[in-house]
Short mmCIF file of C-alpha atoms in Angstrom, two decimals:
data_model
loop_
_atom_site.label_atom_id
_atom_site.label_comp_id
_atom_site.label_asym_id
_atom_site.label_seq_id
_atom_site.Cartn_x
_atom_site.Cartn_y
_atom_site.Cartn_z
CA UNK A 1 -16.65 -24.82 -3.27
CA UNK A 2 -13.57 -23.83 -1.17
CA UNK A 3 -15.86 -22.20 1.42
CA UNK A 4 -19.42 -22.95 2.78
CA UNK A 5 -21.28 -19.88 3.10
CA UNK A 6 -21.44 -19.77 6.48
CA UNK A 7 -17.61 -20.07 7.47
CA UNK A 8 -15.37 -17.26 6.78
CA UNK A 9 -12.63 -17.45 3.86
CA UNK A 10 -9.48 -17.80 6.02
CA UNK A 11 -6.32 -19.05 4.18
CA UNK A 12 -2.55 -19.07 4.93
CA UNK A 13 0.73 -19.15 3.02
CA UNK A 14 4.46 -18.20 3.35
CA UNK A 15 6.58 -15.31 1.70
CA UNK A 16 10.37 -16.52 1.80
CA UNK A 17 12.24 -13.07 0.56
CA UNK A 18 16.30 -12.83 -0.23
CA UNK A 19 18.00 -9.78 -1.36
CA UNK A 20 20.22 -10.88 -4.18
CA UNK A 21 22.83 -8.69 -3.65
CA UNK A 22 25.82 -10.24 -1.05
CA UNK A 23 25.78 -7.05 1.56
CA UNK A 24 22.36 -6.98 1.83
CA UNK A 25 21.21 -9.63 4.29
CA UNK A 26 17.33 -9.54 5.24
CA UNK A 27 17.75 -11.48 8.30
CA UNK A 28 20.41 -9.67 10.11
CA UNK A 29 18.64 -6.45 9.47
CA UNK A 30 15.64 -7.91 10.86
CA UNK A 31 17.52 -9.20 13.49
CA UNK A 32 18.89 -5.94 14.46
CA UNK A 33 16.74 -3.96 16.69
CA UNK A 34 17.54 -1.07 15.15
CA UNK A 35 16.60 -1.99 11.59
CA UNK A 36 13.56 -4.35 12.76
CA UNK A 37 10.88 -1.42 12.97
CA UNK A 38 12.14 0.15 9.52
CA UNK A 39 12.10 -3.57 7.73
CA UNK A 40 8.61 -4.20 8.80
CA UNK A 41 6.87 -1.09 7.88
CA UNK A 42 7.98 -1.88 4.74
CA UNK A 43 6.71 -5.40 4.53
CA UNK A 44 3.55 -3.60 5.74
CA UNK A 45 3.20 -1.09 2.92
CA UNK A 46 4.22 -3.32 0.24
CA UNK A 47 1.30 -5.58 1.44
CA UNK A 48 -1.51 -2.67 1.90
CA UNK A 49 -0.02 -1.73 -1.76
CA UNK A 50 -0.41 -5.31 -2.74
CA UNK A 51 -4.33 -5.96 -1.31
CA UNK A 52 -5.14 -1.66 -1.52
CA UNK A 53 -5.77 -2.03 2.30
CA UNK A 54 -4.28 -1.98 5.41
CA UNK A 55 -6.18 -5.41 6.43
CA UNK A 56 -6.36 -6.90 3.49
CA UNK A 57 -3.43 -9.30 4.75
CA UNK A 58 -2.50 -10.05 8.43
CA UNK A 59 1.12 -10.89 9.00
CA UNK A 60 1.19 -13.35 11.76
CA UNK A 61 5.16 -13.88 12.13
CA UNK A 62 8.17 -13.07 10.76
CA UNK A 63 10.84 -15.89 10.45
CA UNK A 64 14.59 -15.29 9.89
CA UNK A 65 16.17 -18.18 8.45
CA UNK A 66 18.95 -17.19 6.70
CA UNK A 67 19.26 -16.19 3.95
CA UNK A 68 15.87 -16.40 4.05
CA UNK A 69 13.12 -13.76 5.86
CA UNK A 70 9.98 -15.41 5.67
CA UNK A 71 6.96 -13.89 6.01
CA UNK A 72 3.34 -15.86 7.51
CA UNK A 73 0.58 -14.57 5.64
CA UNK A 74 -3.12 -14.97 6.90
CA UNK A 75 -6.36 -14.17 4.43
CA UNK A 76 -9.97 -13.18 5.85
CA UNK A 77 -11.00 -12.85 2.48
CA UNK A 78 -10.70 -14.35 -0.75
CA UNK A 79 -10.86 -11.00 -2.85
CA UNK A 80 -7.81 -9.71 -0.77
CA UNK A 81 -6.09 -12.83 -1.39
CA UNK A 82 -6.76 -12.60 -4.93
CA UNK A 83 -5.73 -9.17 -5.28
CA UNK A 84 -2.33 -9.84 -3.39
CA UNK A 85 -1.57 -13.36 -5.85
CA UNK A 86 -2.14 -10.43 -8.87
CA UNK A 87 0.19 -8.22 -7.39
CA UNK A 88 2.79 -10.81 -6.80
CA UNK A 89 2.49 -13.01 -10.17
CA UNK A 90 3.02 -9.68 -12.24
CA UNK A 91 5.79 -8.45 -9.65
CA UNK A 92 4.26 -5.34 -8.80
CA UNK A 93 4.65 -6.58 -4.60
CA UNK A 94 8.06 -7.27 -5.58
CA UNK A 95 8.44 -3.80 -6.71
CA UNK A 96 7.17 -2.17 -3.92
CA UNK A 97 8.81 -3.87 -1.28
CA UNK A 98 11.96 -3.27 -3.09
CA UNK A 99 10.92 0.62 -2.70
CA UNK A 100 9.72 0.74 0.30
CA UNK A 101 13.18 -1.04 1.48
CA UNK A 102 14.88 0.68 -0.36
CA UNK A 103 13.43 4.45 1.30
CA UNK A 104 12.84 3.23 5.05
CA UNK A 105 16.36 1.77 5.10
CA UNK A 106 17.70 4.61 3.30
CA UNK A 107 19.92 2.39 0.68
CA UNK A 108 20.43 2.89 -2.78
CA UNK A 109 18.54 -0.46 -4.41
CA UNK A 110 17.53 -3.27 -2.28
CA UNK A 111 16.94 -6.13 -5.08
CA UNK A 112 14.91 -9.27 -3.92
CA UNK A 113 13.87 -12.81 -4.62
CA UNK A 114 10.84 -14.08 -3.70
CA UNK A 115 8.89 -17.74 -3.43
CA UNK A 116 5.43 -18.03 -2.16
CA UNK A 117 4.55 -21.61 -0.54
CA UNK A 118 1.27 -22.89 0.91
CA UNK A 119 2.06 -25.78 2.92
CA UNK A 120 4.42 -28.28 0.97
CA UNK A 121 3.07 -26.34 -2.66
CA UNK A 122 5.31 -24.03 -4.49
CA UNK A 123 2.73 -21.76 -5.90
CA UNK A 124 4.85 -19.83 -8.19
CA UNK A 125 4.90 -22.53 -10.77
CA UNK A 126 1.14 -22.90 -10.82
CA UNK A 127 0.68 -18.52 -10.51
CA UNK A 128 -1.19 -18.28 -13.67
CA UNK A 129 -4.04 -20.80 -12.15
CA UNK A 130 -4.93 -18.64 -9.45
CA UNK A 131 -7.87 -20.75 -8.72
CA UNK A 132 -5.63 -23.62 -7.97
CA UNK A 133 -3.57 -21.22 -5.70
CA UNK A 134 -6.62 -20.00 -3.79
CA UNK A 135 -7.46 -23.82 -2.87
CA UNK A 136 -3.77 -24.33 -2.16
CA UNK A 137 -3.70 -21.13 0.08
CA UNK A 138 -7.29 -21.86 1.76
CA UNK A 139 -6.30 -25.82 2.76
CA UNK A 140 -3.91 -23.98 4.59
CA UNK A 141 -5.48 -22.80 7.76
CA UNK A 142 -3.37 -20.78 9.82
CA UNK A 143 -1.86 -22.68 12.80
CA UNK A 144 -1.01 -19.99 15.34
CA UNK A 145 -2.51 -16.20 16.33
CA UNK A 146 -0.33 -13.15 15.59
CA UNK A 147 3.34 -13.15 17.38
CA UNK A 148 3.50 -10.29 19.81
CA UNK A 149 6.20 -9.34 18.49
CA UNK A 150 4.21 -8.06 15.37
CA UNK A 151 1.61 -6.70 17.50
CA UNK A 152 4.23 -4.40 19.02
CA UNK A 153 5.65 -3.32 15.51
CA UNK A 154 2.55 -2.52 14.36
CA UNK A 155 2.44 -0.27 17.40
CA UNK A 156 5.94 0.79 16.84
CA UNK A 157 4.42 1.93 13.19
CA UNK A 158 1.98 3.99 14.48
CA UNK A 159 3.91 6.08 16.43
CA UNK A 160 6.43 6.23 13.56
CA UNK A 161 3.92 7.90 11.31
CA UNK A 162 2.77 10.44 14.12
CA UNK A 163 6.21 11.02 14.56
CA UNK A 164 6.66 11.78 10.85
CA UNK A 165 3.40 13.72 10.82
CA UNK A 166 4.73 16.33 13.44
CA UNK A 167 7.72 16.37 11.44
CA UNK A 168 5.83 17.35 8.44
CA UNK A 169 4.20 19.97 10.21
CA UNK A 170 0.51 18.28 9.76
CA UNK A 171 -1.58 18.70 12.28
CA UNK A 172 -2.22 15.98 14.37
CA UNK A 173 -6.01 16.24 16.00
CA UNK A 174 -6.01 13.82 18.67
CA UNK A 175 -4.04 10.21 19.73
CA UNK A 176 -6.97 8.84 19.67
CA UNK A 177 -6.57 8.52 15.96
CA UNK A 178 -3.85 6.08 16.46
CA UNK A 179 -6.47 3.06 17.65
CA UNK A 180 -7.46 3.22 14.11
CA UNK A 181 -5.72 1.54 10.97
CA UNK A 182 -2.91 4.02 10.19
CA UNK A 183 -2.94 2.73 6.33
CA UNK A 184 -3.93 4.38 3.53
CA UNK A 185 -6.73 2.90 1.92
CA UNK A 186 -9.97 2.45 3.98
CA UNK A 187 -11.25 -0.58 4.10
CA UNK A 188 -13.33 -1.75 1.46
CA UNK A 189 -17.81 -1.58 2.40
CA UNK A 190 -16.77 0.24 5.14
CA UNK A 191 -19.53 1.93 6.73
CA UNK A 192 -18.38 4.99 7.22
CA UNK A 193 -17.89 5.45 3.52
CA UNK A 194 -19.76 8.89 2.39
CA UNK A 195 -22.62 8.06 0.43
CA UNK A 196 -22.98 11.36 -1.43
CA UNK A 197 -22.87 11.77 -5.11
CA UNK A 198 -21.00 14.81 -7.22
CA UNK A 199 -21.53 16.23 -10.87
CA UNK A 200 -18.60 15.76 -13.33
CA UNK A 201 -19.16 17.20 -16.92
CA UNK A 202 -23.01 16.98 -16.40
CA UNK A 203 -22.96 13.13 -15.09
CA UNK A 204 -23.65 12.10 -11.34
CA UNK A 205 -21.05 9.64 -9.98
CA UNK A 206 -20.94 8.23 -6.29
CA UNK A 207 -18.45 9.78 -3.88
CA UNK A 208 -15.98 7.40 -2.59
CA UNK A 209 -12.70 6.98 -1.02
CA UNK A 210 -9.89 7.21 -2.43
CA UNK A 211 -8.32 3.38 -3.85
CA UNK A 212 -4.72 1.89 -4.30
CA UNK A 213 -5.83 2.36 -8.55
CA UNK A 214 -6.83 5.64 -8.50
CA UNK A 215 -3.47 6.80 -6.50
CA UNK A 216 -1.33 4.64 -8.95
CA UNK A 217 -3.26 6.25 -11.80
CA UNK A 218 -2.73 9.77 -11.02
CA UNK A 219 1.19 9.33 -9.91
CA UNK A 220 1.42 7.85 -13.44
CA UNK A 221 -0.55 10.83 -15.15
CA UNK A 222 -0.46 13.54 -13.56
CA UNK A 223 3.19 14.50 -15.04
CA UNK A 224 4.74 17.69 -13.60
CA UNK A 225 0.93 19.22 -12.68
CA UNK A 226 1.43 17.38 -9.45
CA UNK A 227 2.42 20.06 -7.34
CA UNK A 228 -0.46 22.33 -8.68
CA UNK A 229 -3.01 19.70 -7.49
CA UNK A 230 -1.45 19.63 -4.19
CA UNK A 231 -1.98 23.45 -4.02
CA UNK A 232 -5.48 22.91 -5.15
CA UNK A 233 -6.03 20.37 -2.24
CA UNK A 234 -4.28 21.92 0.37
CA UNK A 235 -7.60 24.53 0.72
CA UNK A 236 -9.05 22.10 3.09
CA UNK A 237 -5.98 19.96 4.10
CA UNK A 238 -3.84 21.31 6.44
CA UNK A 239 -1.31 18.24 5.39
CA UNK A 240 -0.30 19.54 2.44
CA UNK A 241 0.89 23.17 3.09
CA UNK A 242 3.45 24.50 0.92
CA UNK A 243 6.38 23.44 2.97
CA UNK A 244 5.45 19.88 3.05
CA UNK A 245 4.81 20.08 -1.03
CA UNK A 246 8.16 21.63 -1.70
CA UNK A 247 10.19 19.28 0.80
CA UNK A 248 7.88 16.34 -1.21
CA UNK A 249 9.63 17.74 -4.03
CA UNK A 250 13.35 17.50 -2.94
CA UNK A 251 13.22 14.97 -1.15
CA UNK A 252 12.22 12.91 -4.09
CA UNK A 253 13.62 14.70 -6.76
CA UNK A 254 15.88 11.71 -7.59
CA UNK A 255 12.63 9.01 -7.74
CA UNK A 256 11.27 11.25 -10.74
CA UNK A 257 7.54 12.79 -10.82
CA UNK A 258 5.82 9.17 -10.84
CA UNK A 259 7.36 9.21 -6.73
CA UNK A 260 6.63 12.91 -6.34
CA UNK A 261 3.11 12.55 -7.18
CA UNK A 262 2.74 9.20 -5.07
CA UNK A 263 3.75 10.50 -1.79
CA UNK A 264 1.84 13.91 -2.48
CA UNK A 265 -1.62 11.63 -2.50
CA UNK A 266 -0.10 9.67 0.24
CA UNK A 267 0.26 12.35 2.37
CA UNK A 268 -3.42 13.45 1.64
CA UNK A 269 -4.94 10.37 2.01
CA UNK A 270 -2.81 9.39 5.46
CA UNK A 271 -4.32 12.84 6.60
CA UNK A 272 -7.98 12.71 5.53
CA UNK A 273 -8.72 9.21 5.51
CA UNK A 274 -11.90 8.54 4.70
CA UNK A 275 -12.95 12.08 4.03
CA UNK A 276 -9.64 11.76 0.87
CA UNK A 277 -12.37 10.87 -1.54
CA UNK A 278 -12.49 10.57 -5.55
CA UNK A 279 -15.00 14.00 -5.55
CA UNK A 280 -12.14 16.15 -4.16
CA UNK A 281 -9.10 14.83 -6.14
CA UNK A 282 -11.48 15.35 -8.92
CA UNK A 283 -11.97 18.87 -8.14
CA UNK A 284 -8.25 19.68 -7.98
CA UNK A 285 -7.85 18.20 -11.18
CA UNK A 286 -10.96 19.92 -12.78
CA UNK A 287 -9.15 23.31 -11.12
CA UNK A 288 -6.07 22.73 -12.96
CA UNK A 289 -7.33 21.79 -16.02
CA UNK A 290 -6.35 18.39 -15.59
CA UNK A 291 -9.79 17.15 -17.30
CA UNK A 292 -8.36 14.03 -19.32
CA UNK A 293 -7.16 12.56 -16.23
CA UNK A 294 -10.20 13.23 -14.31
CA UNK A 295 -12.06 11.49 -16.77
CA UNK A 296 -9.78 8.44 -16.51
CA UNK A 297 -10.68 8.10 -13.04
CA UNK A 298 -13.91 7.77 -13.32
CA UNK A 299 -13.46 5.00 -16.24
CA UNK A 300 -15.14 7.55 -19.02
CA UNK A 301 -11.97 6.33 -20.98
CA UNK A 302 -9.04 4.87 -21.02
CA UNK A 303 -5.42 5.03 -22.58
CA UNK A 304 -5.68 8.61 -23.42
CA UNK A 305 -2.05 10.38 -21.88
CA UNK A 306 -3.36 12.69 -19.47
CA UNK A 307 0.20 14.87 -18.75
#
């Protein structure tokens, strides 16, 4: 077995990332001090997007070697590290760091290659044996702590998004909420989950928080309703107040309603954290008749269009 079950799953492994078009060079941006803090909040949400938490991968240094930015990844857990080889062998990390470029650095496309290495393997040929990639990635034990310099982006971050919250006009209650993980997803067993059950259609289901599937699935479904369920959730979440939804709404008017929808739950669930839970989204869309969705959600089906 690749771990004894005493010792912790810790693994390590590089990103190396190029932008395929000529004007676009990863490095220099990164290099700039200007760009640095917009480059890495993307690497950070295209990773939380990739594991559905903001811990479910630690970024311990980025390198610029041009053309090259390469990123050092390091794994606590073997789920997360599972999760994030899914996302990158069917290119949805890809995807999302492209978009996530693409808005923080405010260009039109920002089209990248990427390789994945674990020591001297090149895992993308061997991708579809992830088990083989886990051992590859676990052999690899991470030879050095977290560069400062990430340690002061990911402060940097922070105070980006309470920046951008202000700017929003959401209220912010305290700093204090800034010593927590600013990222979306809550981490998964955490103990401060709500343990609290609701009634849908006559059925009891647990209460949770809300997860990277159940946002994806309701930016995909939720068709041109989205802005309804916003006004349905914005009773008891001062984040989403009709100003906010609207300016949601222009400002990604060219990204199409799959974007719209996505940043709407974003917003909720970067304002509510934990309390952004699968019983209230399923209230909004129970309000708005929204019932075929709803029902996706909470796996009663599947495959049925829900617009």
């Amino acid at each position: 077995k690749m771990a004894g079950s005493s010792a912790p799953w810790i693994g390590s492994a590089y990103l190396f990332l190029q932008s395929t078009c000529k004007t676009i060079v990863l490095p220099s941006l990164y290099e700039s001090s200007q760009k640095k803090p917009s480059v890495f909040k993307a690497l950070k949400l295209a990773l939380a997007d990739s594991t559905g938490s903001m811990n479910g991968v630690d970024m311990l240094k980025v390198h610029c070697s041009h053309p090259h930015l390469i990123v050092q990844l390091k794994f606590c857990k073997q789920e997360n590290c599972r999760r994030f080889l899914q996302s990158y062998r069917e290119g949805a990390l890809r995807e999302s760091l492209q978009n996530h470029l693409q808005l923080s650095l405010a260009m039109t496309t920002v089209p990248l290659e990427m390789e994945l290495k674990a020591g001297n393997e090149h895992l993308d040929s061997m991708l579809k044996d992830e088990d083989h990639c886990l051992e590859c990635i676990y052999r690899e034990k991470p030879d050095r702590l977290r560069d400062e310099e990430i340690t002061e982006l990911e402060e940097c971050l922070k105070s980006l998004i309470l920046h951008q919250s202000i700017n929003n006009n959401i209220a912010v209650k305290d700093c204090a909420s800034l010593n927590s993980p600013t990222l979306p997803y809550p981490s998964q067993g955490s103990s401060l989950s709500p343990q609290v059950t609701f009634i849908f259609q006559g059925q009891q289901f647990a209460n949770r928080p809300l997860t990277l599937d159940d946002h994806q699935k309701f930016a995909k479904l939720v068709s041109k309703k989205w802005k309804q369920v916003g006004r349905s959730l914005q009773k008891n979440c001062r984040a989403l107040r009709d100003p906010v939804i609207d300016n949601l709404a222009l400002e990604y008017d060219r990204e199409g309603l799959y974007e719209q929808a996505y940043q709407l739950l974003l917003r909720f669930i970067q304002s509510e954290g934990k309390k952004a839970t699968i019983a209230r989204l399923i209230a909004a869309l129970e309000e708005n008749g929204l019932i075929s969705l709803a029902e996706e959600l909470l796996g009663l089906h599947s495959n049925e269009d829900c617009s």
